[in-house]
Amino acid sequence: MDFCLTDPPYLVNYRDRSGRSLAGDRVGDWLKPAFAEVHRLLKRDSVCVSFYGWTKVDEFVSAWRAVGFRLSGHLTFPKRYTSSSGLVRYQHESAFVLAKGSPRPPEYLLGDVIDWVYSTNQFHPTQKPVQVLMPLIESFCPVGGVVLDPFAGSASTLVAARLTGRRGLGCELEARMQSVANARLARMRQLMLHTLGVDAVSLAAAA
Ligand SMILES: C[S@@+](CC[C@H](N)C(=O)[O-])C[C@H]1O[C@@H](n2cnc3c(N)ncnc32)[C@H](O)[C@@H]1O
């Protein structure tokens, strides 16, 4: 794998307004084994960007460090709306840039504050916007490379990989979400072929 871009459960027992919840969102016993596999699968001197839930930052950071990642950057995604509130209104998402070995800095350096776009959560209760994921892939994965997302949900990372000319490989625990992801990717493929003015049959004949 050339790059990992992932959005694991935040360990907050999340429920959206319509009662949708997430597998693996209560306890983080999977954190270390899952990220140990990510670390093993990544090429030498590569990057993993992982979203995380700030209430469990200690658990996330200690798991990442324990499996060999080095904290190499922190990304903040300010939102124009409030997702929920406590003593303050919660208006941003966060992710860490994790290094395996010593990756070379990308040709074009992204800033660590990146505008958020509302995803509509049409496909998944905590769906990430494809537009926000694309620059991360362009920055950290070579064209034609493989992007891994071990917590793929509705496949937003894989769609972003395809749109940026990379390949994607995802894992998703929930069978229902796997179907949503597969349907979304199939539709994506159709739209891309349509946009190119090529149908699958003539593409197959030409291949
Ligand atoms: C925060 S969501 C990812 C949403 C995704 N970014 C999207 O835009 O659709 C995390 C996903 O990880 C999945 N998950 C939880 N534990 C898992 C495991 N052990 N292996 C694979 N997927 C898992 C959940 O079912 C959930 O869909």
XYZ file of N, CA and C in Angstrom, residues 5-206:
606
model
N -5.529 6.208 4.125
C -6.387 7.335 4.520
C -7.626 6.722 5.149
N -7.787 6.935 6.453
C -8.855 6.213 7.123
C -9.581 7.033 8.172
N -10.773 6.558 8.479
C -11.695 7.264 9.374
C -12.296 6.210 10.307
N -11.518 5.791 11.321
C -12.013 4.713 12.189
C -13.115 5.209 13.113
N -13.846 4.301 13.764
C -14.821 4.736 14.763
C -14.121 5.579 15.830
N -14.825 6.602 16.331
C -14.220 7.554 17.275
C -14.340 7.103 18.733
N -14.924 5.922 18.979
C -15.097 5.384 20.343
C -16.017 6.270 21.182
N -17.106 6.720 20.584
C -18.019 7.629 21.293
C -19.452 7.090 21.342
N -19.644 5.848 20.878
C -20.989 5.275 20.859
C -21.961 6.200 20.103
N -21.540 6.610 18.921
C -22.272 7.615 18.134
C -23.641 7.117 17.665
N -24.605 8.012 17.710
C -25.921 7.769 17.134
C -26.379 9.048 16.433
N -26.835 8.931 15.179
C -27.306 10.158 14.526
C -28.794 10.356 14.829
N -29.380 11.421 14.256
C -30.775 11.765 14.622
C -31.749 10.655 14.302
N -31.431 9.861 13.261
C -32.362 8.783 12.912
C -31.992 7.462 13.589
N -31.040 7.515 14.563
C -30.720 6.317 15.347
C -29.652 5.434 14.734
N -29.044 5.860 13.599
C -28.000 5.037 12.985
C -26.749 5.049 13.868
N -26.114 3.860 14.035
C -24.912 3.778 14.878
C -23.781 3.116 14.093
N -22.628 2.940 14.746
C -21.440 2.400 14.071
C -20.919 1.175 14.797
N -20.464 0.190 14.041
C -19.798 -0.974 14.656
C -18.461 -0.521 15.241
N -18.061 -1.116 16.346
C -16.726 -0.858 16.919
C -16.577 0.510 17.548
N -17.687 1.146 17.901
C -17.601 2.534 18.363
C -17.674 2.675 19.888
N -17.594 1.533 20.610
C -17.679 1.622 22.079
C -16.292 1.543 22.721
N -15.566 0.460 22.417
C -14.249 0.279 23.038
C -13.168 0.111 21.964
N -11.949 0.509 22.341
C -10.868 0.556 21.351
C -9.922 -0.633 21.403
N -10.435 -1.815 21.764
C -9.534 -2.973 21.834
C -8.987 -3.357 20.456
N -9.615 -2.869 19.399
C -9.180 -3.182 18.035
C -8.105 -2.207 17.537
N -7.918 -1.087 18.278
C -7.058 -0.016 17.754
C -5.640 -0.491 17.406
N -4.992 -1.110 18.412
C -3.593 -1.510 18.191
C -3.477 -2.592 17.127
N -4.266 -3.702 17.212
C -4.124 -4.722 16.164
C -4.432 -4.196 14.759
N -5.436 -3.328 14.654
C -5.794 -2.828 13.314
C -4.669 -1.949 12.752
N -4.147 -1.032 13.584
C -3.109 -0.137 13.056
C -1.756 -0.848 12.911
N -1.564 -1.958 13.655
C -0.349 -2.751 13.432
C -0.382 -3.320 12.007
N -1.570 -3.746 11.564
C -1.707 -4.269 10.196
C -1.508 -3.160 9.173
N -2.067 -1.981 9.467
C -1.875 -0.845 8.539
C -0.378 -0.575 8.393
N 0.315 -0.541 9.518
C 1.754 -0.252 9.500
C 2.494 -1.321 8.696
N 2.117 -2.583 8.894
C 2.782 -3.693 8.186
C 2.542 -3.603 6.677
N 1.317 -3.228 6.304
C 0.953 -3.237 4.879
C 1.505 -2.042 4.103
N 1.800 -0.961 4.807
C 2.291 0.230 4.102
C 3.732 0.023 3.628
N 4.037 0.617 2.471
C 5.419 0.592 1.989
C 6.321 1.336 2.967
N 7.611 1.059 2.859
C 8.562 1.793 3.691
C 8.486 3.295 3.337
N 8.679 4.155 4.291
C 8.691 5.613 4.088
C 7.399 6.121 3.443
N 6.297 5.794 4.080
C 4.993 6.247 3.556
C 4.168 6.852 4.693
N 2.942 7.234 4.354
C 2.122 8.040 5.271
C 0.757 7.404 5.487
N 0.262 7.561 6.714
C -1.140 7.231 7.019
C -1.778 8.484 7.579
N -2.913 8.887 7.018
C -3.692 9.982 7.619
C -4.924 9.346 8.241
N -5.083 9.560 9.545
C -6.242 8.979 10.228
C -7.023 10.050 10.975
N -8.311 10.111 10.666
C -9.212 10.914 11.492
C -9.293 10.251 12.859
N -9.724 10.965 13.846
C -9.867 10.386 15.188
C -10.840 11.243 15.990
N -11.313 10.679 17.110
C -12.208 11.426 17.992
C -11.415 12.049 19.126
N -11.554 13.348 19.319
C -10.684 14.041 20.290
C -10.892 13.556 21.722
N -12.059 13.019 22.049
C -12.265 12.584 23.441
C -11.380 11.378 23.784
N -10.923 10.655 22.754
C -10.083 9.468 22.997
C -8.699 9.639 22.362
N -8.253 10.893 22.270
C -6.971 11.148 21.605
C -5.833 10.347 22.239
N -5.872 10.183 23.572
C -4.795 9.439 24.247
C -4.735 7.993 23.760
N -5.902 7.355 23.606
C -5.929 5.952 23.147
C -5.416 5.828 21.709
N -5.867 6.765 20.872
C -5.434 6.717 19.465
C -3.917 6.910 19.373
N -3.422 7.959 20.033
C -1.997 8.279 19.902
C -1.142 7.155 20.478
N -1.557 6.587 21.617
C -0.678 5.545 22.175
C -0.706 4.294 21.290
N -1.847 3.982 20.661
C -1.873 2.828 19.737
C -0.983 3.098 18.520
N -1.097 4.279 17.934
C -0.282 4.581 16.742
C 1.203 4.485 17.066
N 1.584 5.076 18.215
C 3.012 5.048 18.592
C 3.456 3.615 18.867
N 2.606 2.850 19.548
C 2.993 1.480 19.924
C 3.269 0.613 18.696
N 2.556 0.879 17.588
C 2.766 0.018 16.410
C 3.854 0.564 15.475
N 4.431 1.704 15.816
C 5.591 2.190 15.063
C 5.396 3.466 14.271
N 4.199 4.054 14.322
C 4.015 5.317 13.588
C 4.616 6.484 14.374
N 5.061 7.484 13.617
C 5.575 8.724 14.199
C 4.570 9.829 13.880
N 4.202 10.644 14.880
C 3.276 11.747 14.616
C 4.018 12.803 13.790
N 3.491 13.100 12.585
C 4.238 13.992 11.695
C 3.448 15.208 11.252
N 2.240 15.339 11.732
C 1.435 16.511 11.389
C 0.053 16.327 11.973
N -0.630 17.440 12.142
C -1.996 17.376 12.665
C -2.878 18.264 11.806
N -3.970 17.709 11.300
C -4.844 18.449 10.389
C -6.125 18.850 11.105
N -6.544 20.081 10.871
C -7.803 20.573 11.429
C -8.700 20.970 10.262
N -9.952 20.564 10.350
C -10.921 20.827 9.266
C -12.071 21.649 9.849
N -11.985 22.975 9.808
C -13.077 23.782 10.372
C -14.367 23.625 9.566
N -15.482 23.517 10.308
C -16.801 23.374 9.668
C -17.547 24.694 9.769
N -18.463 24.917 8.847
C -19.278 26.132 8.922
C -20.542 25.896 9.727
N -20.637 24.740 10.363
C -21.828 24.417 11.149
C -21.382 23.705 12.430
N -22.317 23.524 13.359
C -22.027 22.868 14.631
C -22.542 21.440 14.581
N -21.669 20.441 14.830
C -22.158 19.052 14.784
C -22.853 18.680 16.086
N -22.304 19.127 17.214
C -22.952 18.922 18.507
C -22.286 19.903 19.468
N -22.622 19.831 20.741
C -22.025 20.808 21.657
C -21.911 20.251 23.056
N -21.018 20.852 23.846
C -20.848 20.532 25.264
C -20.639 21.864 25.950
N -19.425 22.101 26.440
C -19.102 23.413 26.999
C -18.786 24.406 25.890
N -18.527 23.881 24.699
C -18.347 24.715 23.499
C -19.104 24.045 22.358
N -19.253 24.775 21.224
C -19.875 24.161 20.043
C -18.776 23.418 19.275
N -19.054 22.191 18.875
C -18.039 21.391 18.178
C -18.123 21.698 16.678
N -17.060 22.320 16.166
C -17.100 22.829 14.793
C -15.887 22.448 13.968
N -15.207 21.370 14.352
C -14.119 20.937 13.463
C -13.903 19.432 13.557
N -13.286 18.890 12.519
C -12.818 17.503 12.511
C -11.296 17.550 12.622
N -10.708 16.447 13.073
C -9.249 16.409 13.201
C -8.699 15.088 12.677
N -7.456 15.160 12.212
C -6.767 13.941 11.756
C -5.280 14.096 12.037
N -4.604 12.982 12.260
C -3.150 13.004 12.396
C -2.506 12.513 11.107
N -1.354 13.100 10.793
C -0.506 12.598 9.712
C 0.554 11.730 10.388
N 0.545 10.437 10.058
C 1.420 9.474 10.727
C 2.452 8.958 9.734
N 3.704 8.930 10.156
C 4.751 8.488 9.225
C 5.235 7.097 9.575
N 5.395 6.274 8.529
C 6.143 5.010 8.680
C 7.517 5.290 8.070
N 8.567 5.170 8.852
C 9.905 5.502 8.355
C 10.037 6.997 8.163
N 10.701 7.382 7.045
C 10.944 8.811 6.788
C 10.446 9.193 5.397
N 9.122 9.379 5.253
C 8.604 9.750 3.924
C 9.149 11.106 3.476
N 9.348 11.231 2.129
C 9.797 12.533 1.600
C 8.631 13.494 1.589
N 8.863 14.776 1.880
C 7.750 15.736 1.816
C 7.176 15.781 0.400
N 5.840 15.922 0.273
C 5.238 16.003 -1.058
C 5.741 17.236 -1.813
N 5.589 17.194 -3.141
C 6.037 18.320 -3.963
C 5.283 19.597 -3.582
N 3.942 19.442 -3.445
C 3.123 20.584 -3.023
C 2.675 20.331 -1.586
N 3.089 21.212 -0.681
C 2.760 21.007 0.731
C 1.378 21.581 1.056
N 0.508 20.725 1.596
C -0.813 21.207 2.032
C -0.668 21.991 3.331
N -1.561 22.920 3.561
C -1.635 23.550 4.881
C -2.328 22.586 5.833
N -2.142 22.815 7.129
C -2.764 21.870 8.064
C -4.140 22.324 8.548
N -4.686 23.367 7.923
C -6.077 23.762 8.179
C -6.795 23.686 6.836
N -7.771 22.795 6.743
C -8.409 22.494 5.453
C -9.919 22.687 5.591
N -10.497 23.504 4.733
C -11.952 23.774 4.815
C -12.774 22.505 4.676
N -13.800 22.389 5.476
C -14.691 21.233 5.449
C -15.880 21.511 4.550
N -16.455 20.454 3.989
C -17.672 20.564 3.189
C -18.651 19.560 3.788
N -19.893 19.912 3.924
C -20.863 18.960 4.493
C -21.122 17.838 3.483
N -21.023 16.590 3.951
C -21.127 15.456 3.017
C -22.571 15.034 2.734
N -23.515 15.513 3.526
C -24.947 15.133 3.505
C -25.214 13.823 4.244
N -24.169 13.030 4.534
C -24.335 11.734 5.202
C -25.375 10.841 4.525
N -25.453 10.972 3.203
C -26.444 10.216 2.434
C -26.176 8.711 2.498
N -24.889 8.346 2.450
C -24.532 6.933 2.380
C -24.146 6.337 3.735
N -23.676 7.183 4.648
C -23.153 6.678 5.935
C -23.412 7.734 7.008
N -23.711 7.305 8.267
C -24.010 8.308 9.304
C -22.855 9.260 9.609
N -21.607 8.826 9.362
C -20.478 9.743 9.602
C -19.620 9.840 8.327
N -20.286 10.060 7.230
C -19.623 10.070 5.918
C -18.639 11.237 5.783
N -17.474 10.973 5.220
C -16.495 12.038 4.985
C -16.659 12.555 3.555
N -16.509 13.881 3.373
C -16.697 14.434 2.025
C -15.541 14.098 1.082
N -15.875 13.578 -0.064
C -14.869 13.158 -1.058
C -13.953 14.329 -1.438
N -14.545 15.531 -1.564
C -13.745 16.699 -1.975
C -12.630 17.007 -0.988
N -12.855 16.692 0.287
C -11.848 16.975 1.312
C -10.755 15.898 1.290
N -11.138 14.685 0.897
C -10.173 13.575 0.896
C -9.225 13.639 -0.308
N -9.724 14.168 -1.427
C -8.933 14.124 -2.675
C -7.550 14.798 -2.565
N -7.457 16.022 -2.002
C -6.124 16.644 -1.921
C -5.146 15.857 -1.052
N -5.675 15.138 -0.048
C -4.789 14.339 0.810
C -4.185 13.197 0.000
N -5.019 12.579 -0.830
C -4.531 11.476 -1.674
C -3.523 12.014 -2.698
N -3.866 13.159 -3.299
C -2.952 13.735 -4.303
C -1.599 14.067 -3.678
N -1.638 14.440 -2.411
C -0.413 14.849 -1.745
C 0.468 13.659 -1.355
N -0.169 12.590 -0.846
C 0.631 11.533 -0.211
C 0.702 10.216 -0.987
N -0.017 10.115 -2.108
C 0.004 8.851 -2.865
C 0.382 9.123 -4.319
N 1.357 8.417 -4.866
C 1.702 8.650 -6.276
C 0.544 8.260 -7.197
N 0.469 8.886 -8.362
C -0.550 8.530 -9.354
C -0.392 7.045 -9.677
N -1.530 6.334 -9.700
C -1.497 4.889 -9.982
C -1.228 4.050 -8.745
N -0.896 4.689 -7.622
C -0.608 3.955 -6.381
C -1.876 3.426 -5.726
N -1.695 2.708 -4.619
C -2.838 2.094 -3.933
C -3.077 2.777 -2.588
N -4.328 3.185 -2.380
C -4.740 3.808 -1.119
C -5.530 2.778 -0.311
N -5.149 2.615 0.952
C -5.837 1.674 1.840
C -6.778 2.425 2.775
N -7.998 1.885 2.937
C -8.881 2.380 4.002
C -9.485 1.180 4.738
N -8.909 0.837 5.899
C -9.403 -0.352 6.615
C -10.737 -0.148 7.307
N -11.247 1.067 7.362
C -12.561 1.358 7.966
C -13.371 2.124 6.922
N -13.697 1.446 5.840
C -14.107 2.146 4.613
C -15.511 2.723 4.647
N -16.401 2.207 5.505
C -17.762 2.721 5.533
C -18.381 2.672 4.151
N -18.860 3.816 3.664
C -19.527 3.852 2.361
C -18.546 4.072 1.212
N -17.256 3.927 1.475
C -16.210 3.971 0.432
C -15.835 5.374 -0.047
N -16.018 6.377 0.793
C -15.654 7.744 0.371
C -14.182 7.831 -0.032
N -13.296 7.180 0.743
C -11.858 7.209 0.401
C -11.610 6.535 -0.947
N -12.333 5.431 -1.182
C -12.095 4.684 -2.430
C -12.607 5.466 -3.638
N -13.709 6.177 -3.442
C -14.219 7.038 -4.521
C -13.197 8.147 -4.797
N -12.676 8.747 -3.728
C -11.682 9.827 -3.894
C -10.426 9.286 -4.594
N -10.036 8.048 -4.255
C -8.854 7.448 -4.890
C -9.087 7.317 -6.395
N -10.257 6.815 -6.735
C -10.566 6.611 -8.156
C -10.581 7.946 -8.908
N -11.161 8.950 -8.279
C -11.267 10.261 -8.944
C -9.913 10.935 -9.118
N -8.925 10.507 -8.345
C -7.605 11.129 -8.457
C -6.613 10.217 -9.195
N -7.126 9.170 -9.821
C -6.261 8.301 -10.628
C -5.416 7.347 -9.803
N -5.882 7.035 -8.595
C -5.219 6.036 -7.763
C -6.153 4.851 -7.622
N -5.623 3.730 -7.126
C -6.471 2.585 -6.836
C -6.781 2.564 -5.351
N -7.911 1.969 -4.992
C -8.291 1.940 -3.577
C -8.566 0.534 -3.108
N -8.252 0.273 -1.840
C -8.575 -1.024 -1.256
C -9.161 -0.774 0.130
N -10.373 -1.283 0.358
C -11.040 -0.994 1.620
C -11.516 -2.246 2.334
N -11.663 -2.134 3.661
C -12.299 -3.186 4.472
C -13.474 -2.533 5.180
N -14.557 -3.280 5.305
C -15.710 -2.769 6.054
C -16.377 -3.948 6.739
N -16.605 -3.796 8.060
C -17.133 -4.888 8.874
C -18.605 -5.177 8.590
N -19.397 -4.126 8.396
C -20.850 -4.315 8.298
C -21.277 -4.657 6.871
N -21.948 -5.805 6.746
C -22.349 -6.285 5.421
C -23.254 -5.261 4.711
N -24.150 -4.641 5.472
C -25.074 -3.663 4.880
C -24.286 -2.501 4.260
N -23.233 -2.079 4.978
C -22.432 -0.961 4.479
C -21.564 -1.383 3.299
N -21.142 -2.660 3.299
C -20.375 -3.166 2.148
C -21.215 -3.059 0.877
N -22.525 -3.372 1.003
C -23.387 -3.283 -0.184
C -23.519 -1.840 -0.646
N -23.674 -0.944 0.324
C -23.775 0.484 -0.030
C -22.491 0.912 -0.752
N -21.342 0.490 -0.191
C -20.048 0.886 -0.767
C -19.887 0.316 -2.181
N -20.250 -0.952 -2.346
C -20.096 -1.568 -3.671
C -20.988 -0.879 -4.702
N -22.220 -0.561 -4.290
C -23.144 0.109 -5.216
C -22.609 1.496 -5.579
N -22.061 2.175 -4.569
C -21.535 3.526 -4.817
C -20.357 3.473 -5.793
N -19.484 2.473 -5.608
C -18.319 2.347 -6.490
C -18.730 1.953 -7.909
N -19.757 1.099 -8.001
C -20.229 0.685 -9.340
C -20.807 1.897 -10.074
N -21.563 2.708 -9.342
C -22.170 3.906 -9.938
C -21.082 4.885 -10.377
N -20.068 4.979 -9.556
C -18.922 5.846 -9.840
C -18.253 5.428 -11.147
N -18.063 4.111 -11.291
C -17.419 3.563 -12.489
C -18.242 3.927 -13.724
N -19.564 3.751 -13.597
C -20.477 4.065 -14.718
C -20.381 5.537 -15.077
N -20.405 6.395 -14.058
C -20.359 7.837 -14.313
C -19.058 8.221 -14.997
N -17.959 7.587 -14.575
C -16.667 7.924 -15.174
C -16.618 7.475 -16.624
N -17.139 6.276 -16.896
C -17.157 5.791 -18.279
C -18.039 6.690 -19.131
N -19.183 7.083 -18.557
C -20.123 7.940 -19.273
C -19.472 9.281 -19.595
N -18.758 9.822 -18.587
C -18.110 11.119 -18.772
C -17.053 11.044 -19.874
N -16.387 9.901 -19.918
C -15.351 9.744 -20.939
C -15.959 9.451 -22.317
N -17.270 9.165 -22.334
C -17.918 8.829 -23.594
C -17.584 7.413 -24.039
N -17.244 6.542 -23.097
C -16.891 5.166 -23.444
C -17.822 4.245 -22.678
N -18.422 3.262 -23.317
C -19.219 2.320 -22.538
C -18.376 1.087 -22.215
N -18.848 0.335 -21.249
C -18.053 -0.780 -20.722
C -17.732 -1.803 -21.806
N -18.684 -2.009 -22.748
C -18.487 -3.043 -23.764
C -17.323 -2.677 -24.683
N -17.311 -1.418 -25.162
C -16.215 -1.062 -26.062
C -14.892 -0.957 -25.318
N -14.978 -0.616 -24.024
C -13.754 -0.570 -23.232
C -13.170 -1.972 -23.105
N -14.056 -2.956 -22.838
C -13.611 -4.341 -22.699
C -12.998 -4.821 -24.021
N -13.621 -4.440 -25.143
C -13.107 -4.867 -26.448
C -11.731 -4.269 -26.724
N -11.545 -3.062 -26.231
C -10.271 -2.382 -26.480
C -9.170 -2.868 -25.538
